[in-house]
Every structure is written in C-alpha cells, then in structure tokens.
Short mmCIF file of C-alpha atoms in Angstrom, two decimals:
data_model
loop_
_atom_site.label_atom_id
_atom_site.label_comp_id
_atom_site.label_asym_id
_atom_site.label_seq_id
_atom_site.Cartn_x
_atom_site.Cartn_y
_atom_site.Cartn_z
CA UNK U 944 0.00 0.00 0.00
CA UNK U 945 1.29 3.47 -0.95
CA UNK U 946 -0.49 6.67 0.08
CA UNK U 947 0.65 10.28 -0.28
CA UNK U 948 -0.13 13.27 1.95
CA UNK U 949 0.16 16.90 0.91
CA UNK U 950 -0.23 20.31 2.49
CA UNK U 951 -1.29 22.22 -0.60
CA UNK U 952 2.08 23.94 -0.85
CA UNK U 953 2.86 25.26 -4.34
CA UNK U 954 6.32 23.72 -3.95
CA UNK U 955 4.87 20.22 -3.73
CA UNK U 956 3.32 20.52 -7.19
CA UNK U 957 6.20 22.50 -8.72
CA UNK U 958 8.92 20.15 -7.50
CA UNK U 959 6.83 16.99 -7.70
CA UNK U 960 6.96 15.76 -4.11
CA UNK U 961 4.64 14.91 -1.23
CA UNK U 962 4.86 16.15 2.34
CA UNK U 963 4.66 12.51 3.39
CA UNK U 964 4.43 9.09 1.80
CA UNK U 965 3.14 6.03 3.62
CA UNK U 966 4.24 2.60 2.42
CA UNK U 967 2.59 -0.17 4.42
CA UNK U 968 3.30 0.63 8.09
CA UNK U 969 6.05 3.21 7.48
CA UNK U 970 5.61 6.96 6.99
CA UNK U 971 8.35 9.02 5.34
CA UNK U 972 8.06 12.78 5.90
CA UNK U 973 9.90 15.25 3.68
CA UNK U 974 12.24 17.81 5.19
CA UNK U 975 10.01 20.50 6.64
CA UNK U 976 10.83 24.14 7.40
CA UNK U 977 9.22 26.68 9.74
CA UNK U 978 7.12 28.21 6.98
CA UNK U 979 3.72 29.56 7.88
CA UNK U 980 1.02 31.53 6.12
CA UNK U 981 2.98 34.77 6.51
CA UNK U 982 6.49 33.46 5.85
CA UNK U 983 9.06 31.91 8.14
CA UNK U 984 7.97 31.52 11.78
CA UNK U 985 10.62 32.18 14.42
CA UNK U 986 13.96 33.93 14.23
CA UNK U 987 16.13 31.44 16.10
CA UNK U 988 16.93 27.74 16.02
CA UNK U 989 14.89 26.86 19.09
CA UNK U 990 11.63 28.54 18.00
CA UNK U 991 11.89 27.30 14.41
CA UNK U 992 12.48 23.73 15.63
CA UNK U 993 9.47 23.98 17.96
CA UNK U 994 7.24 25.26 15.15
CA UNK U 995 8.41 22.58 12.71
CA UNK U 996 7.71 19.84 15.24
CA UNK U 997 4.18 21.21 15.74
CA UNK U 998 3.67 21.06 11.96
CA UNK U 999 5.07 17.53 11.83
CA UNK U 1000 2.76 16.44 14.65
CA UNK U 1001 -0.18 17.39 12.43
CA UNK U 1002 1.28 15.48 9.47
CA UNK U 1003 1.79 12.40 11.64
CA UNK U 1004 -1.76 12.63 13.02
CA UNK U 1005 -3.30 13.02 9.56
CA UNK U 1006 -1.64 9.77 8.56
CA UNK U 1007 -2.70 7.98 11.76
CA UNK U 1008 0.73 8.12 13.43
CA UNK U 1009 2.08 9.91 16.48
CA UNK U 1010 5.44 11.12 17.73
CA UNK U 1011 5.78 7.80 19.59
CA UNK U 1012 5.97 6.06 16.18
CA UNK U 1013 8.97 8.11 15.00
CA UNK U 1014 12.06 5.92 14.55
CA UNK U 1015 14.35 8.37 12.74
CA UNK U 1016 14.79 12.14 12.88
CA UNK U 1017 17.14 14.33 10.86
CA UNK U 1018 17.77 17.96 11.73
CA UNK U 1019 19.33 20.08 9.01
CA UNK U 1020 20.94 23.22 10.50
CA UNK U 1021 22.43 26.20 8.68
CA UNK U 1022 24.70 26.91 11.69
CA UNK U 1023 25.92 23.76 13.45
CA UNK U 1024 27.06 25.83 16.45
CA UNK U 1025 23.35 26.23 17.28
CA UNK U 1026 22.80 22.47 17.63
CA UNK U 1027 22.04 22.75 21.36
CA UNK U 1028 19.12 25.13 20.79
CA UNK U 1029 17.59 22.95 18.07
CA UNK U 1030 18.39 19.88 20.16
CA UNK U 1031 16.64 21.32 23.22
CA UNK U 1032 13.38 21.77 21.30
CA UNK U 1033 13.79 18.31 19.72
CA UNK U 1034 14.41 16.75 23.14
CA UNK U 1035 11.23 18.29 24.56
CA UNK U 1036 9.26 16.17 22.08
CA UNK U 1037 11.45 13.10 21.71
CA UNK U 1038 13.22 12.85 25.09
CA UNK U 1039 11.36 9.68 26.13
CA UNK U 1040 10.80 8.31 22.62
CA UNK U 1041 14.47 8.48 21.57
CA UNK U 1042 14.42 7.88 17.78
CA UNK U 1043 17.70 7.78 15.90
CA UNK U 1044 19.00 11.28 15.19
CA UNK U 1045 21.25 12.94 12.63
CA UNK U 1046 22.40 16.55 12.97
CA UNK U 1047 23.45 17.76 9.53
CA UNK U 1048 25.20 21.07 8.80
CA UNK U 1049 23.91 22.51 5.52
CA UNK U 1050 24.37 25.54 3.33
CA UNK U 1051 21.61 28.17 3.52
CA UNK U 1052 18.17 27.11 2.32
CA UNK U 1053 16.22 28.79 -0.52
CA UNK U 1054 14.94 31.37 1.96
CA UNK U 1055 17.84 32.66 4.10
CA UNK U 1056 15.43 33.13 7.05
CA UNK U 1057 15.05 29.34 7.19
CA UNK U 1058 17.49 28.04 9.80
CA UNK U 1059 16.24 24.48 10.34
CA UNK U 1060 14.53 21.71 8.42
CA UNK U 1061 13.43 18.40 9.95
CA UNK U 1062 12.80 15.09 8.22
CA UNK U 1063 11.13 12.13 9.97
CA UNK U 1064 10.48 8.44 9.45
CA UNK U 1065 7.75 6.81 11.53
CA UNK U 1066 6.77 3.18 11.73
CA UNK U 1067 3.78 1.45 13.26
CA UNK U 1068 4.77 -1.81 14.88
CA UNK U 1069 2.54 -4.79 15.49
CA UNK U 1070 4.86 -6.41 17.99
CA UNK U 1071 7.43 -5.36 20.53
CA UNK U 1072 11.12 -5.53 19.79
CA UNK U 1073 12.96 -8.37 21.51
CA UNK U 1074 14.53 -7.49 24.85
CA UNK U 1075 18.33 -7.52 24.86
#
C-alpha cells in the first residue's frame, strides 16, 4: 500500500513531491521548514524547531501516526554551532521516545530566514522488539 499526503504547498506541485508518503506501516516525511502563512515563523533555532515539530505532529496525526511512532529524525541546520538550541526543542518532544538522530550542517536554504529543516520516518509496529 502506498499513500501520499500533501499540504497544498505550491512547492509540492512545482517540485513533484509529497509532504509525506506512507508505504505499508512506514511513513516518510519530507524535510520540513518553519514556513507559515505569513512566511518563516521564528527567528532562532529553538523557535523554528518547535514550530516545525508542531507542523510535523499534524502530518503524523493526519496519517494515523504519532510522535511515539517516529524511529528516525534528521535535523538540518544552517549553523551547526546552534545544535544545542535545536536539540533542546527536539528533546522536549522526543526525550522519552528516543528515535535515531542525525544533525546535519547545511548551506543556507532557498529562503535565508530558514534556519532548520526536519525530516522524519515513523513506523507502526505490530509487535514489541525483543529485549536484549
């Protein structure tokens, strides 16, 4: 089973991508920025990360997933020295869930006000992982 989810963004149609794609019990969510109706939301790494995670929570919910289903998270940062601020906001959501994490230093995004993008992979499990 393959199902796509969109947000209505003009970029999705122009570039030919989906906000998220579900294949069987796995949801792949495209890198997401802190873009709102009036432009970029937040002027620092912490507030942009918080806003992005709120957006991603809605994407997960629309697809029938939750933050507890996230198994992989990637944070793309335009200034790696700000990793602690982005990490603090990320930890507020994922502190007990503990998905895998990549912090990636990137060149500026298309809009220089964008400081962070986050990409997630979530998976619904039908059984518990074996205890080690």
